[in-house]
Short mmCIF file of C-alpha atoms in Angstrom, two decimals:
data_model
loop_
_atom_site.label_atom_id
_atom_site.label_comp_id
_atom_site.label_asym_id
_atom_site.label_seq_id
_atom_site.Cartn_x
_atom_site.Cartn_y
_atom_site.Cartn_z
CA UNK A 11 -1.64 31.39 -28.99
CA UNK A 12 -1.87 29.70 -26.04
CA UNK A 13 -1.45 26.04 -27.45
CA UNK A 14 1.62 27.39 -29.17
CA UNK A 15 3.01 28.44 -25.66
CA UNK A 16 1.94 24.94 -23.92
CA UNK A 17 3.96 23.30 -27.19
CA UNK A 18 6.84 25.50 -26.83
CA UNK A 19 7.15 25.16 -22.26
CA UNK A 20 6.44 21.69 -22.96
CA UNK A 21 9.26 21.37 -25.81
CA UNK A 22 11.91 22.65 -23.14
CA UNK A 23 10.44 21.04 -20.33
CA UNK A 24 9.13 23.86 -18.50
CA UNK A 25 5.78 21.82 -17.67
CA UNK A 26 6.29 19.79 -14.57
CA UNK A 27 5.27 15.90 -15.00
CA UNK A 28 1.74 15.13 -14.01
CA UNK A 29 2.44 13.43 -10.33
CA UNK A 30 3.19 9.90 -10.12
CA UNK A 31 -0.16 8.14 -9.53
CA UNK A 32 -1.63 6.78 -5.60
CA UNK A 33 -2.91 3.60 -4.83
CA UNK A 34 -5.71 3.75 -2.60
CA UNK A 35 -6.66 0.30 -0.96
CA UNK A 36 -9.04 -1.20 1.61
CA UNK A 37 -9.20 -4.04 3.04
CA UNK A 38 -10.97 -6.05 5.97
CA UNK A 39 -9.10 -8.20 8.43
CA UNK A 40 -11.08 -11.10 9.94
CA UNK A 41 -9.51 -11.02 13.32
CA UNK A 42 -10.10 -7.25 14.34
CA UNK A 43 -13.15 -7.17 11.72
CA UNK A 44 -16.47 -6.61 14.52
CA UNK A 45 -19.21 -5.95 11.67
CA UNK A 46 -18.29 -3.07 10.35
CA UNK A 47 -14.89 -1.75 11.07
CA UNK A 48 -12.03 -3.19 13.04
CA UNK A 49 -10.74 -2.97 16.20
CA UNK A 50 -7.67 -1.24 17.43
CA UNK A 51 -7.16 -2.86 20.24
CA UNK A 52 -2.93 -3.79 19.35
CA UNK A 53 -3.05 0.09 18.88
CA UNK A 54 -4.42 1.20 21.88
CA UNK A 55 -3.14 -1.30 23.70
CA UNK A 56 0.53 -0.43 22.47
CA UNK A 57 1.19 -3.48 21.33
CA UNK A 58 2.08 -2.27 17.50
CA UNK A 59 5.98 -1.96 17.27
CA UNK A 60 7.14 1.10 15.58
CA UNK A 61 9.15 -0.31 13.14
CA UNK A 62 7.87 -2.34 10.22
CA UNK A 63 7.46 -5.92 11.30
CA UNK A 64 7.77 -8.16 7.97
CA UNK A 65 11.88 -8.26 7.45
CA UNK A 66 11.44 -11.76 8.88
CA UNK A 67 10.92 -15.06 7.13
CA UNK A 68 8.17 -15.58 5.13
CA UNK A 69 8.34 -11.81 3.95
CA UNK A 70 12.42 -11.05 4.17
CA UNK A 71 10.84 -7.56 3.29
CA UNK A 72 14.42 -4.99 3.70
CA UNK A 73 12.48 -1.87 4.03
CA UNK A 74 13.04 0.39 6.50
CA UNK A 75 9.69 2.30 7.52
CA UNK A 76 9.87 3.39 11.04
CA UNK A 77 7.81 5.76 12.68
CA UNK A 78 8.76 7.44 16.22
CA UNK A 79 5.22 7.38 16.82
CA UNK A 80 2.00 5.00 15.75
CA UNK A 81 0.19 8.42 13.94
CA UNK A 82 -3.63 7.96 15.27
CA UNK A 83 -5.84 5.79 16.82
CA UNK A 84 -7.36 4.75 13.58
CA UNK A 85 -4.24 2.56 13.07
CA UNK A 86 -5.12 -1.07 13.44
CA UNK A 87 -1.86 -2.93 12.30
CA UNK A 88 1.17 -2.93 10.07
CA UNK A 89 0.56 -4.43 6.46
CA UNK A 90 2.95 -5.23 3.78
CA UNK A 91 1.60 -4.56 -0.09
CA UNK A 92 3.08 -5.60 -2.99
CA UNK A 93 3.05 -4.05 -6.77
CA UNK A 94 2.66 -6.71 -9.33
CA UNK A 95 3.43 -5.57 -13.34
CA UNK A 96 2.25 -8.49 -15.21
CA UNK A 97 1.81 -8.56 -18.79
CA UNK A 98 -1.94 -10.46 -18.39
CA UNK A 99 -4.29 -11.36 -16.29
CA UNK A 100 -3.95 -12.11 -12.32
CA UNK A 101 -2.26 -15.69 -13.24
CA UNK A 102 0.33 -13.80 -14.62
CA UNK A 103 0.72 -11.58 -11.49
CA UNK A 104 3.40 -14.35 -9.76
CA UNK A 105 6.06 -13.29 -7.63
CA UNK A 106 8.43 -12.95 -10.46
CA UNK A 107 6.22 -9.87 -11.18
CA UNK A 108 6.77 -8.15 -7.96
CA UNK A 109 8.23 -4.43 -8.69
CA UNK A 110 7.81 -2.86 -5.58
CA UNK A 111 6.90 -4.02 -1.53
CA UNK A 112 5.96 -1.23 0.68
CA UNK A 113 4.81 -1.46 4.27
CA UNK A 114 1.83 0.48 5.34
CA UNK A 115 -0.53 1.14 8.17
CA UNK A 116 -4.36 0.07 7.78
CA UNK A 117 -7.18 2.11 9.68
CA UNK A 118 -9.83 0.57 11.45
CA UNK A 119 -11.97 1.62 8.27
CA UNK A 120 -9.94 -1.01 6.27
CA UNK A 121 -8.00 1.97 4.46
CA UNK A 122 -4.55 1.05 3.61
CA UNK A 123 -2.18 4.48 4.20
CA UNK A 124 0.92 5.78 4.13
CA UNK A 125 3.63 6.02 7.72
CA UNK A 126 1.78 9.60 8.50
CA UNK A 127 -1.42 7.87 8.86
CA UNK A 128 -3.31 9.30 6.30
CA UNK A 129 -2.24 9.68 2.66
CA UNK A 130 -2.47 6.75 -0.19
CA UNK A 131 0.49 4.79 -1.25
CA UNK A 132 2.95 6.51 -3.42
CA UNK A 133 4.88 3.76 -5.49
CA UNK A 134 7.84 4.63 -6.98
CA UNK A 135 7.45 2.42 -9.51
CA UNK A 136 6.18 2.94 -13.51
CA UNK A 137 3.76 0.37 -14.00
CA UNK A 138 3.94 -0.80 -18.04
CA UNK A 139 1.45 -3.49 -17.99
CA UNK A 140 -1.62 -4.63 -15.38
CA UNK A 141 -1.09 -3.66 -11.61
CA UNK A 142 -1.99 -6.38 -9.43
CA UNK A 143 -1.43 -5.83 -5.59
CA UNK A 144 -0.94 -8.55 -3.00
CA UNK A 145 -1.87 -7.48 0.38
CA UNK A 146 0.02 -9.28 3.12
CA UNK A 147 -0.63 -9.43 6.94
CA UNK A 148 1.57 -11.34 9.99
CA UNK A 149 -1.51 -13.26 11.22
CA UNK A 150 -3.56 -13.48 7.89
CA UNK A 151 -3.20 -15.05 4.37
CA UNK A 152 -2.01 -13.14 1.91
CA UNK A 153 -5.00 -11.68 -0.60
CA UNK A 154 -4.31 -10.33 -4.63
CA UNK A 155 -6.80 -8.34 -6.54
CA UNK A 156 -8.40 -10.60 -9.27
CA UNK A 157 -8.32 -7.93 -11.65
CA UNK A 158 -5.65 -5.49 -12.43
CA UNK A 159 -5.99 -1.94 -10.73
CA UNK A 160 -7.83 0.68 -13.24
CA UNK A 161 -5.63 4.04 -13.37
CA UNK A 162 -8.43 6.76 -13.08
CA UNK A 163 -7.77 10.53 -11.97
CA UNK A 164 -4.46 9.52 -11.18
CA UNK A 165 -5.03 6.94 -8.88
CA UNK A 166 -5.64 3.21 -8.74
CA UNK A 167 -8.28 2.43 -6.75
CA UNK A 168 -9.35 -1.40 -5.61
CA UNK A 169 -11.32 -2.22 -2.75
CA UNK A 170 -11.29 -5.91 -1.37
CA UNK A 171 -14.50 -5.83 0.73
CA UNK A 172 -17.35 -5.44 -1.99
CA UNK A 173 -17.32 -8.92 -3.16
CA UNK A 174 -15.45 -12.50 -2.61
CA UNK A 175 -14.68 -12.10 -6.65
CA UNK A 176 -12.82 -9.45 -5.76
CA UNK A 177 -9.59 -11.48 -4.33
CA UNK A 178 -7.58 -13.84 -6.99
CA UNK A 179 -9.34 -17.48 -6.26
CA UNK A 180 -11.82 -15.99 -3.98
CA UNK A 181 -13.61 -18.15 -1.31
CA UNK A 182 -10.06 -19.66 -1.16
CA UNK A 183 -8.28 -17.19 0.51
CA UNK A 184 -11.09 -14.49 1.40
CA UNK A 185 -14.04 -14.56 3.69
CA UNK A 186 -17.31 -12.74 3.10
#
């Protein structure tokens, strides 16, 4: 009885979608990086500008995140991400591949978050193929996962700081 019911709620759309899945990130900056976190010193300082800062050249980025306030002192800086859906591996991840840019704050724990300063990126994209994410930084080279993100429990989860392999052409572009 009650797979007939799911069948028949789901046949007239009475289920809800499951939730568009999060992309939780992290990521080390060399220049704030002090052994094991980073500082937050452009945050406490209030040197962080409120607005987004990548709609200049190289980025052009046309977003329009803006926060009235930086939301904790966890902040360390703005970052810009992108959402790669490449039909191979990470040489196929180019910029004609790009499906989605979001800015985004990261946390002195190298967590990349949301504008409220706490929740995982929300793309409002459908990724068909291999997600790839570039994560770019005003003072920093831009890094890409070498391997395409792995949707599990509705999230896709990569984290940069275990291991040089873990950045497309690693020693490169990516310091241990």
């Amino acid at each position: 009885k009650q797979e007939l019911m799911f069948r028949y709620l789901d046949f007239f759309g009475l289920i809800p979608p499951p939730p568009p899945p999060q992309v939780d990130l992290k990521i080390y900056l060399e220049g704030p990086f002090n052994g094991s976190t980073m500082s937050n010193l452009l945050n406490t300082g209030g040197d962080l500008p409120l607005t987004q800062p990548y709609s200049v050249s190289p980025w052009n980025y046309s977003g329009t995140e803006t926060v009235s306030t930086i939301p904790n002192s966890n902040v360390v800086d703005w970052v810009l991400v992108e959402f790669r859906d490449a039909p191979g591996g990470p040489s196929t991840a180019t910029g004609a591949t790009v499906v989605e840019r979001k800015a985004a704050f990261l946390l002195s724990n190298g967590k990349v978050v949301g504008l409220n300063g706490s929740s995982l990126l929300l793309p409002s994209v459908t990724i068909n193929n291999n997600l790839f994410v570039v994560v770019n930084h005003r003072n920093h080279i831009a890094v890409m996962s070498s391997t395409a993100l792995v949707l599990n429990g509705g999230i896709y989860a990569y984290d940069f700081s275990t291991a040089l392999s873990k950045v497309y052409n690693g020693s490169t572009c990516f310091k241990q």
